[in-house]
XYZ file of C-alpha atoms in Angstrom:
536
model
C 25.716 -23.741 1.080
C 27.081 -20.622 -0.430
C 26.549 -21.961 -3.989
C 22.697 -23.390 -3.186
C 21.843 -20.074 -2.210
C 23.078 -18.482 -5.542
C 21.449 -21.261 -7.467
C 17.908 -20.071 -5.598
C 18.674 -16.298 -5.903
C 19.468 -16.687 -9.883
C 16.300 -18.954 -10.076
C 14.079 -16.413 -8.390
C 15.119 -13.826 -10.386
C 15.058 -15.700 -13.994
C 11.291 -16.255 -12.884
C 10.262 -12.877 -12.203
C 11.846 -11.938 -15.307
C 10.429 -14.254 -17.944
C 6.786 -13.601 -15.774
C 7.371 -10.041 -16.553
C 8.092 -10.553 -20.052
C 4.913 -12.870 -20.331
C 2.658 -10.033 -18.615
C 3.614 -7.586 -21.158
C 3.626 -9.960 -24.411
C 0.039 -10.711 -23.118
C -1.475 -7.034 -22.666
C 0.296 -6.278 -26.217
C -1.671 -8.958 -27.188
C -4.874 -7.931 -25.655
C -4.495 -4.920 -26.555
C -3.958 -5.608 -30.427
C -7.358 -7.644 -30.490
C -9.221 -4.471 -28.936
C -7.653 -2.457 -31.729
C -8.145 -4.382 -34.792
C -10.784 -3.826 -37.119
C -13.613 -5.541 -37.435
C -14.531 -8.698 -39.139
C -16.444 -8.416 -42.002
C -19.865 -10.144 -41.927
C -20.467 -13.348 -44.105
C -21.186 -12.801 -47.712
C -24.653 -14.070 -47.348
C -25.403 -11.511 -44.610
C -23.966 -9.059 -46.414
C -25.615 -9.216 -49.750
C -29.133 -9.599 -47.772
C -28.472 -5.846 -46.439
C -27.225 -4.285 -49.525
C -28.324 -6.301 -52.078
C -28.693 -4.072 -55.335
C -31.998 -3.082 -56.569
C -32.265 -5.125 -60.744
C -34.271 -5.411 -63.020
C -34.605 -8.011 -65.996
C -37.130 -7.164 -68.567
C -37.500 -8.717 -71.652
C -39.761 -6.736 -74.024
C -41.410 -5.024 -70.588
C -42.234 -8.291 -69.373
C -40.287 -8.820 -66.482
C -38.548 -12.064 -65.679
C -36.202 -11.411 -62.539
C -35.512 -8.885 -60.600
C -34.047 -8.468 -57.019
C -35.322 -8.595 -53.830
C -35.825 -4.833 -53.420
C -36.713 -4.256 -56.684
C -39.569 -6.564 -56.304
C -40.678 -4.329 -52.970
C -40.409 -0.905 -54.995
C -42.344 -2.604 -57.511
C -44.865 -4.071 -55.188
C -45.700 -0.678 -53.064
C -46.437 1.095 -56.503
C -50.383 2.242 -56.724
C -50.705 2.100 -59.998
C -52.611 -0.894 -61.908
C -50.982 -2.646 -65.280
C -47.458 -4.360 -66.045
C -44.638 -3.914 -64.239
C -43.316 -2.023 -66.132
C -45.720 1.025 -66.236
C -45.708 0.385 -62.484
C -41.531 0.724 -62.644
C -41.803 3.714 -65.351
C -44.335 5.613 -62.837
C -41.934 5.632 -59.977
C -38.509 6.277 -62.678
C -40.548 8.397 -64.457
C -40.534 11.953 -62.163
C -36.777 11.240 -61.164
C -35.080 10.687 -64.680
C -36.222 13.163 -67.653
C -37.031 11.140 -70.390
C -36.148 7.556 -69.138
C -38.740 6.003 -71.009
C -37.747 7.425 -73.674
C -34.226 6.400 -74.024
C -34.766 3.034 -72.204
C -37.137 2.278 -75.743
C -35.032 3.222 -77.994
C -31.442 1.743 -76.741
C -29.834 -0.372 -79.235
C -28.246 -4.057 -78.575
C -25.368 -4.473 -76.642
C -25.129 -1.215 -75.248
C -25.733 0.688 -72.371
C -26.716 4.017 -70.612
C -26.297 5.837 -66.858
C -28.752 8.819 -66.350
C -28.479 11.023 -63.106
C -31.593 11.868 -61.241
C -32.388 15.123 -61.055
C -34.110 15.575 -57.845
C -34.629 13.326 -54.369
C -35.199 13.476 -51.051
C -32.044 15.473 -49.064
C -28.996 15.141 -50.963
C -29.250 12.025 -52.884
C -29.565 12.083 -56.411
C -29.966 8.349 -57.901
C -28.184 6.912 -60.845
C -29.750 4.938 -63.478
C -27.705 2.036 -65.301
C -29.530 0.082 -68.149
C -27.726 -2.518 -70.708
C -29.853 -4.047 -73.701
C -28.276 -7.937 -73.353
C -29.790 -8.565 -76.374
C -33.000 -11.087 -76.870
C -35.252 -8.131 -76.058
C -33.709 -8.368 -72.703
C -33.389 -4.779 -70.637
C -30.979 -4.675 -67.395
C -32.005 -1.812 -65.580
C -30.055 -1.198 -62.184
C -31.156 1.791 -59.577
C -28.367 2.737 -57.162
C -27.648 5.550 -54.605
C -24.176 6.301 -55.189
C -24.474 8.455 -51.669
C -24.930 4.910 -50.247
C -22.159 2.964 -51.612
C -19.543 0.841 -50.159
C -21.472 1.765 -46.874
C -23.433 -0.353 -45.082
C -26.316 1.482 -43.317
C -27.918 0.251 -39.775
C -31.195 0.895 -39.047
C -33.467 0.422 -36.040
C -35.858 -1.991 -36.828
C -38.394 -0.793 -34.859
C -37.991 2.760 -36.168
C -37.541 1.191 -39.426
C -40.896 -0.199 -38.807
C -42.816 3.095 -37.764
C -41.713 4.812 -41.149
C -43.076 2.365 -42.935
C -45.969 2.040 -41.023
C -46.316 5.730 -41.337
C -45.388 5.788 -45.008
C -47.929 2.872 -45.716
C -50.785 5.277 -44.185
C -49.557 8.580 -45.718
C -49.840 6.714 -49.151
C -53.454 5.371 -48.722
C -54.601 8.599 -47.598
C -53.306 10.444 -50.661
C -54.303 7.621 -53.027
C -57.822 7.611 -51.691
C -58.699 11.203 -51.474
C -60.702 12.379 -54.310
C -58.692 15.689 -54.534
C -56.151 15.949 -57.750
C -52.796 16.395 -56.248
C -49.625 16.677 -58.059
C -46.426 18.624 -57.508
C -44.546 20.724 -60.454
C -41.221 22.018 -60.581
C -40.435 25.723 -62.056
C -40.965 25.028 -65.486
C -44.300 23.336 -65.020
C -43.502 19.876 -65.198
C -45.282 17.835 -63.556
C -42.649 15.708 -61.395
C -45.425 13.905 -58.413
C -49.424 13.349 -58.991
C -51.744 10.721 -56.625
C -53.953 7.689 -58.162
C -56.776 10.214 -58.998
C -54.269 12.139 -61.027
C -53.431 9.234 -62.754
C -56.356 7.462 -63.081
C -58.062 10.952 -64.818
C -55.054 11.297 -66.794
C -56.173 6.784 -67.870
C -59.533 8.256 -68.934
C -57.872 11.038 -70.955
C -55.353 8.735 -73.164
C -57.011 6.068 -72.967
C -55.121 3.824 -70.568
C -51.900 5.179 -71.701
C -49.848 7.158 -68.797
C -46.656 8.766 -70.269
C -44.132 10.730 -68.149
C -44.005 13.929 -68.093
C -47.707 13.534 -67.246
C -50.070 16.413 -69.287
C -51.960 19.332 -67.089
C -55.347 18.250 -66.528
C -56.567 21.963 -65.063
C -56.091 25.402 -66.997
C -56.106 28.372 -64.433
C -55.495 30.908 -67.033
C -58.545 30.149 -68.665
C -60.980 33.168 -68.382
C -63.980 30.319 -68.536
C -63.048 29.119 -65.393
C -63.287 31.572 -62.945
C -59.490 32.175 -62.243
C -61.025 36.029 -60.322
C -62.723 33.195 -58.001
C -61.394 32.680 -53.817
C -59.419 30.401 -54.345
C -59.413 30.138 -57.853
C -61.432 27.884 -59.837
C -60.760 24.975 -62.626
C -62.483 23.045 -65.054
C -61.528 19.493 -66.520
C -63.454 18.261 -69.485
C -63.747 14.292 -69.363
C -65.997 12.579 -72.489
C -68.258 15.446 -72.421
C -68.858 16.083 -68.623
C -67.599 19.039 -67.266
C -66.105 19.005 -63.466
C -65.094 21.941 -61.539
C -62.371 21.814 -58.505
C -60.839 24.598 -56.344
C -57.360 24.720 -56.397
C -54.955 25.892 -53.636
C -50.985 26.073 -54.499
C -48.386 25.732 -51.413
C -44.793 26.078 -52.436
C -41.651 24.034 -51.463
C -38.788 25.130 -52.294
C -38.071 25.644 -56.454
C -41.156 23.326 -56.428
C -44.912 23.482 -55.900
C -47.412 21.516 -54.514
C -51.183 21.450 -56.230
C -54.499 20.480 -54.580
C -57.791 20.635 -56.456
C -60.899 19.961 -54.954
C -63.668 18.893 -56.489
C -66.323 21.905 -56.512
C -69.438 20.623 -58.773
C -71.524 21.447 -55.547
C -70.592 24.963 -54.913
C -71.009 25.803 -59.081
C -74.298 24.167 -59.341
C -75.659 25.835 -56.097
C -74.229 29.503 -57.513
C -75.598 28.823 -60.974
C -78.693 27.796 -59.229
C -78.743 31.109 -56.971
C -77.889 33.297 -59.948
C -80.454 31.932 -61.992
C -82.827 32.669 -59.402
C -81.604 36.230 -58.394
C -82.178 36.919 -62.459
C -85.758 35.295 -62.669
C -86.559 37.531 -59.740
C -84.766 40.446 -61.232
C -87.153 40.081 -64.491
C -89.805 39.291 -62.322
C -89.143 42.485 -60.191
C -88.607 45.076 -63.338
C -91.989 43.972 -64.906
C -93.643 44.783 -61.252
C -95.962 47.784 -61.056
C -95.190 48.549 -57.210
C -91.946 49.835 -56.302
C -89.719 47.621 -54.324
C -86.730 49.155 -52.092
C -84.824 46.101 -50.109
C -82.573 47.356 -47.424
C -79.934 45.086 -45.700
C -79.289 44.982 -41.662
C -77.105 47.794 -41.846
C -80.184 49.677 -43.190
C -78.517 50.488 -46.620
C -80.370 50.052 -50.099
C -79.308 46.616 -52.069
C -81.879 46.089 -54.359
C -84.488 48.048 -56.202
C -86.692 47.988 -59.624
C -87.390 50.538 -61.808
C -90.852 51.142 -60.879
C -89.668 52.721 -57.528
C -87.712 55.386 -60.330
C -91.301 55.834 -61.620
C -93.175 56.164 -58.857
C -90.530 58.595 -56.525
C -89.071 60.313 -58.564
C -85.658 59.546 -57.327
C -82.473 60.060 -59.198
C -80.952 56.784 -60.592
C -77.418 57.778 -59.393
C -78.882 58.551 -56.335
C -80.608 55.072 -55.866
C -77.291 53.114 -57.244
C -74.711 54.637 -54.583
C -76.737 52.344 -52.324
C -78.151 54.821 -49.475
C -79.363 54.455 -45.832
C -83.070 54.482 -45.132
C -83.169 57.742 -43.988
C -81.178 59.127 -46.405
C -83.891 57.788 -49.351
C -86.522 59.024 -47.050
C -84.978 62.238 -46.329
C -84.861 62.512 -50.010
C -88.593 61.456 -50.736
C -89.443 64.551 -48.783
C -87.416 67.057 -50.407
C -89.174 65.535 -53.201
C -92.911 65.975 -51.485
C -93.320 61.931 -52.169
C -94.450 62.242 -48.504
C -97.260 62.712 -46.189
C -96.354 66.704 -45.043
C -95.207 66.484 -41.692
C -95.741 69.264 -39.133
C -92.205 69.324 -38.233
C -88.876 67.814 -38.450
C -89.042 66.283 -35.231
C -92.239 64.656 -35.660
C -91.067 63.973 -38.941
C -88.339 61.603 -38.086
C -90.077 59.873 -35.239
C -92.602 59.058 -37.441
C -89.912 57.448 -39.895
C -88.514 55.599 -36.951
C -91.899 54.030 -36.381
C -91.973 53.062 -39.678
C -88.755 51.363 -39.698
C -89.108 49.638 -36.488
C -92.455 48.210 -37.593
C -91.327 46.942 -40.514
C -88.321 45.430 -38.997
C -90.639 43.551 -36.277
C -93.333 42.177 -38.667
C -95.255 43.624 -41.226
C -96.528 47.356 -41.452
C -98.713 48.850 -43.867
C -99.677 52.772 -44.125
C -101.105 54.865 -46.297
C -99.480 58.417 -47.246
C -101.348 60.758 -48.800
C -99.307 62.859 -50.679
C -99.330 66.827 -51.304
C -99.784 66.156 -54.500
C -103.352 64.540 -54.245
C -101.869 61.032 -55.106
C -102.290 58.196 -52.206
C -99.677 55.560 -52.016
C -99.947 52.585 -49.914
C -96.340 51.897 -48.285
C -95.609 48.183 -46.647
C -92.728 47.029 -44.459
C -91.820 43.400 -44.014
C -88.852 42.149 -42.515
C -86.713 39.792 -44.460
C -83.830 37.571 -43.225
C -80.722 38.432 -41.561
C -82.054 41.795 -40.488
C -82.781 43.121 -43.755
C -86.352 44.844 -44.391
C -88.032 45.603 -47.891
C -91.012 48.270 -48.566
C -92.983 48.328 -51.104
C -94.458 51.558 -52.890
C -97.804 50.954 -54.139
C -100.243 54.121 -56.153
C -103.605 53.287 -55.107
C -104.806 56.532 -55.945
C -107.313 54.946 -59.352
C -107.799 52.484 -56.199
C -108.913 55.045 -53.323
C -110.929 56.981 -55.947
C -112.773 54.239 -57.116
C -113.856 53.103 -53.496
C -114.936 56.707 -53.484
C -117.192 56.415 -56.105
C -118.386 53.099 -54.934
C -119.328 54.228 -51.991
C -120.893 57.162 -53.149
C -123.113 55.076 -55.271
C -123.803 52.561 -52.692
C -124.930 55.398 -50.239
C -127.430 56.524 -53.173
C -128.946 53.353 -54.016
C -129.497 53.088 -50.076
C -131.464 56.576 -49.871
C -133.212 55.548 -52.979
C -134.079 52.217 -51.544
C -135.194 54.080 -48.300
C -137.152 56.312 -50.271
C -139.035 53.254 -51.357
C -142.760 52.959 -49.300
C -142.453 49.277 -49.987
C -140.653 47.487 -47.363
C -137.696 45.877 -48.751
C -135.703 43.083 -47.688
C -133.069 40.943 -49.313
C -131.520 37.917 -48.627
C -128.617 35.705 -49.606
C -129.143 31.780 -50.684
C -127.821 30.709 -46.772
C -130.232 33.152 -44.777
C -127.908 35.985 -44.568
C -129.431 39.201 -44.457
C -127.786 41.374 -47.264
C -130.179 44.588 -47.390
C -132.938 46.235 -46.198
C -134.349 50.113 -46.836
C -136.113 52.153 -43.983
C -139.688 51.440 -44.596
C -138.648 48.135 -43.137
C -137.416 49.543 -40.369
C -140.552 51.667 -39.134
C -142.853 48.730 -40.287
C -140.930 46.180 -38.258
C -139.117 47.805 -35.764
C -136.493 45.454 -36.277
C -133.136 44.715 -38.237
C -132.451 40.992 -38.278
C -129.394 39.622 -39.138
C -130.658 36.562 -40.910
C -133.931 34.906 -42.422
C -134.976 32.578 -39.370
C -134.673 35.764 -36.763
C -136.709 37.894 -39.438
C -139.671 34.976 -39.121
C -139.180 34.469 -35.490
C -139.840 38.375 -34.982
C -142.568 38.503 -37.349
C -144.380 35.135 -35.853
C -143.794 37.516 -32.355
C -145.457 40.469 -33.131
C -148.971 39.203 -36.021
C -151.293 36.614 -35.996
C -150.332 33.724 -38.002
C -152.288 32.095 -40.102
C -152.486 29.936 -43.594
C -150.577 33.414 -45.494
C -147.649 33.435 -42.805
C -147.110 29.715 -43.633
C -147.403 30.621 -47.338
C -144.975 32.832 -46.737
C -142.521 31.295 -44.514
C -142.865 28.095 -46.875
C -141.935 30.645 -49.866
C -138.544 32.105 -48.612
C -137.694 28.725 -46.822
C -137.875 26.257 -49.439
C -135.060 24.487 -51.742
C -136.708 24.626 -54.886
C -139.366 26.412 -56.695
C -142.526 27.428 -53.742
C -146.185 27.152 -54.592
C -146.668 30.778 -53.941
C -144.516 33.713 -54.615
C -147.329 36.415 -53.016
C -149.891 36.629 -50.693
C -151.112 38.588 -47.392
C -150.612 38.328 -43.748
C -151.607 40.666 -41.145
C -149.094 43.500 -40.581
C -147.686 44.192 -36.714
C -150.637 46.817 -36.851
C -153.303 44.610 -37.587
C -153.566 46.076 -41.238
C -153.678 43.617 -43.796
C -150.420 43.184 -46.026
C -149.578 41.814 -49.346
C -146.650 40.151 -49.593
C -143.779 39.135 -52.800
C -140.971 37.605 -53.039
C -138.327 37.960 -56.049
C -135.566 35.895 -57.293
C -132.465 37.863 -57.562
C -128.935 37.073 -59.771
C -126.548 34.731 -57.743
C -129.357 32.959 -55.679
C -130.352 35.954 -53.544
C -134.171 36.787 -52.566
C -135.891 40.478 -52.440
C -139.050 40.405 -49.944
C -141.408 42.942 -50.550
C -143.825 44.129 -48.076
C -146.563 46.879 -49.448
C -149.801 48.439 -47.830
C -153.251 47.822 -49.719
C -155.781 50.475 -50.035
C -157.268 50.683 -47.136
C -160.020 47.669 -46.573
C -162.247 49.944 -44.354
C -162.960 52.673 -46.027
C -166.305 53.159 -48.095
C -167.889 55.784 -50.125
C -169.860 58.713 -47.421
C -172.875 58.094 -46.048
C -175.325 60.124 -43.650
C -174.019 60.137 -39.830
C -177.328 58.175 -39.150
C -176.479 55.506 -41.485
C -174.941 52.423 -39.575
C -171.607 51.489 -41.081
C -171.635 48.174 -43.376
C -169.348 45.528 -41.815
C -168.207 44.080 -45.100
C -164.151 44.960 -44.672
C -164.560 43.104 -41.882
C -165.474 39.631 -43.878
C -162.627 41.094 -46.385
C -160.087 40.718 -43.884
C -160.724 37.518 -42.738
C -160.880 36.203 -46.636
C -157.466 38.154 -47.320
C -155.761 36.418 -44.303
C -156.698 33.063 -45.492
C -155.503 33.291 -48.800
């Protein structure tokens, strides 16, 4: 009994132990697989991530290349071979890569270090000549070796999407960009860059690229906001504003093309100029004044006829200061006061500035000048100074002379009338008046009146038939019975221009005869004399 007991005690305990031992040996285990490295992916995988970036040129044809070389060669803008396409991208990176890459003998090779990137990384350049014509060229970011890199796919995805749209954007606009470093190189230019810089070697496209735009040059308005370029291209002459934005030791470029803007100021100063002419050779003065009421333009006939100083005119006054001046000067009407004066000034400019206003000042000096206000765009108002004083005297004299010709027409004892080719009545002298007692305003009221107040008969219809017909009339003269019953003769003239003088004039009196004795009976021959005048 004693010794089967033993035998199960020893056994129990033997089993805990070796369980014990087995627990532990397994968490070491467990514990060793947590810790352990990982296992390196498959070659295949491997390579597929960071696969080097080659390529195999032989005499710039290219004949291989690697999977991302063929994607950095394939998201290049510019047109041509492959390898322009490769030198465009190696090109702002690696001073004088081309260069070197031509010129490298068989059988050897060269490593170039970029000199700029985005961040920190600056790429390294390995090229071998095999031999053949064949060129190894190998692009590596030494930042990025012996590491492999995870990226999100999907954010992977947005950048590129991003990048994709940030490319077409700056290869369609038809702005020159470009980006130059301190010196002046040109290290970054879109397809419009390039393509201009095509036209300008004639396909070729050599790194560093040339400047297409001068802004030192005088030419080209460099004084402008923002400052102005021109580019020469097989004669034709484009102009682009350019606006600078630095980053860093580096600095970004954008011209615009501005043909529109030149041609519209070349067209506006042309036209200021042709005006300008136009306005010196003017007789009447002009005086333009801006919304702000001060003086912006003026020709040197309002020098002549004001009197004003030059420097006076050029320090560009204020209305009232030029007319404050133009009355010191007694080149205005004399006012009674100041007061009256000014408010009279104010009229003046407020007319002007509403539509326009014309007066006429009559100087001290026996001169008249006739003074008009017009408003002009924007606020601004012009006057113009105008001597009519040869003008105003000449009316004088015109008038004087009319006024004479009219007493010496109503000193006439004819009656006179005169009329214009449509019927208008032009003239008439007093005798017409008192014989008619009437002042018609045309030819068909005249011969309605007269038809009113005689006896008509075959010499009113000779008459009427005379100043009413087209052409030539039978009869130019004649009689008809006057508003008195007297008998009168009757002419009618053809005057310069169409016009028609009627003539009305008193014969001798038909009834008068030579004395006789009271007892004599009176002989009734006027009477028959009458009656054959009114039928002629």
């Amino acid at each position: 009994m004693f010794s089967e007991g033993l035998v199960i005690a020893l056994t129990a305990v033997l089993g805990g132990t070796v369980s014990v031992v087995l627990a532990i040996m397994i968490i070491r285990q467990w514990d060793g697989i947590r810790s352990a490295p990982p296992r390196a992916a498959p070659e295949n995988r491997l390579e597929s991530r960071l696969q080097p970036m080659v390529f195999l040129f032989q005499d710039r044809m290219l004949i291989d290349a690697t999977a991302p070389a063929r994607t950095l060669l394939s998201r290049m803008p510019a047109p041509g071979r492959d390898w322009d396409r490769l030198m465009q991208w190696i090109g702002p990176r690696f001073t004088e890569a081309e260069q070197r890459l031509t010129a490298l003998p068989q059988h050897e090779d060269i490593e170039l270090t970029g000199e700029g990137g985005t961040g920190s990384a600056r790429l390294r350049l390995t090229a071998e000549n095999i031999g053949d014509g064949i060129l190894r060229i190998s692009l590596t970011d030494p930042t990025a070796e012996n590491t492999g890199i995870i990226v999100d796919s999907l954010a992977q995805q947005a950048m590129e999407e991003e990048l994709e749209m940030l490319r077409g954007a700056m290869d369609q606009t038809p702005a020159l960009i470009w980006r130059q470093d301190a010196q002046g190189r040109i290290t970054w230019a879109n397809s419009t860059y390039l393509r201009s810089v095509e036209e300008r070697a004639d396909g070729r496209l050599d790194w560093p690229l040339p400047p297409l735009l001068d802004l030192s040059d005088p030419l080209a308005g460099a004084h402008a906001q923002p400052p102005r370029a021109r580019m020469e291209s097989n004669g034709v002459i484009s102009w682009f504003e350019c606006y600078t934005h630095h980053a860093g030791d580096e600095t970004m470029m954008f011209a615009l093309p501005a043909d529109a803007a030149v041609r519209a100021e070349r067209s506006l100063r042309e036209f200021v100029q042709t005006l300008t002419k136009t306005f010196a050779d003017l007789p009447i003065g002009l005086a333009i004044f801006d919304r702000d009421r001060n003086l912006q333009l003026f020709n040197p006939a309002l020098l002549d006829l004001t009197g004003l100083p030059t420097g006076f005119l050029t320090a560009r006054p204020t209305l009232f200061d030029m007319l404050d001046k133009l009355r010191e000067l007694r080149m205005v009407p004399e006012p009674k006061d100041f007061r009256s004066w000014r408010q009279q000034m104010n009229k003046l400019e407020n007319a002007a500035a509403t539509g326009r206003h014309v007066e006429t000042w009559l100087l001290p000096g026996g001169q008249t000048y006739r003074v008009t206000g017009r408003p002009h765009p924007d606020g601004a108002v012009a006057f113009l100074f105008e001597d009519i004083t040869m003008e105003m005297s000449k009316t004088r004299q015109f008038r004087a002379r009319l006024l004479m010709a009219n007493h010496v027409l109503d000193g006439i004892e004819d009656a006179l009338a005169v009329f214009d080719p449509n019927g208008e009545l032009i003239t008439l002298n007093q005798s017409y008046r008192d014989l008619w007692q009437d002042e018609p305003d045309t030819l068909s009221a005249a011969l309605a009146h007269w038809q009113e107040r005689i006896e008509t008969g075959p010499g009113f219809q000779a008459l009427k038939a005379c100043l009413t017909a087209a052409g030539h009339a039978q009869r130019d003269h004649g009689a008809i019975s006057g508003p008195d019953g007297k008998l009168l003769r009757w002419s009618v003239s053809t005057l310069p221009g169409g016009q028609r003088m009627l003539r009305f004039r008193g014969p001798e009196s038909l009834w008068e005869q030579p004395e006789k004795h009271a007892d004599e009976p009176r002989q009734p021959r006027a009477v028959g004399a009458k009656h054959a005048a009114l039928s002629q």
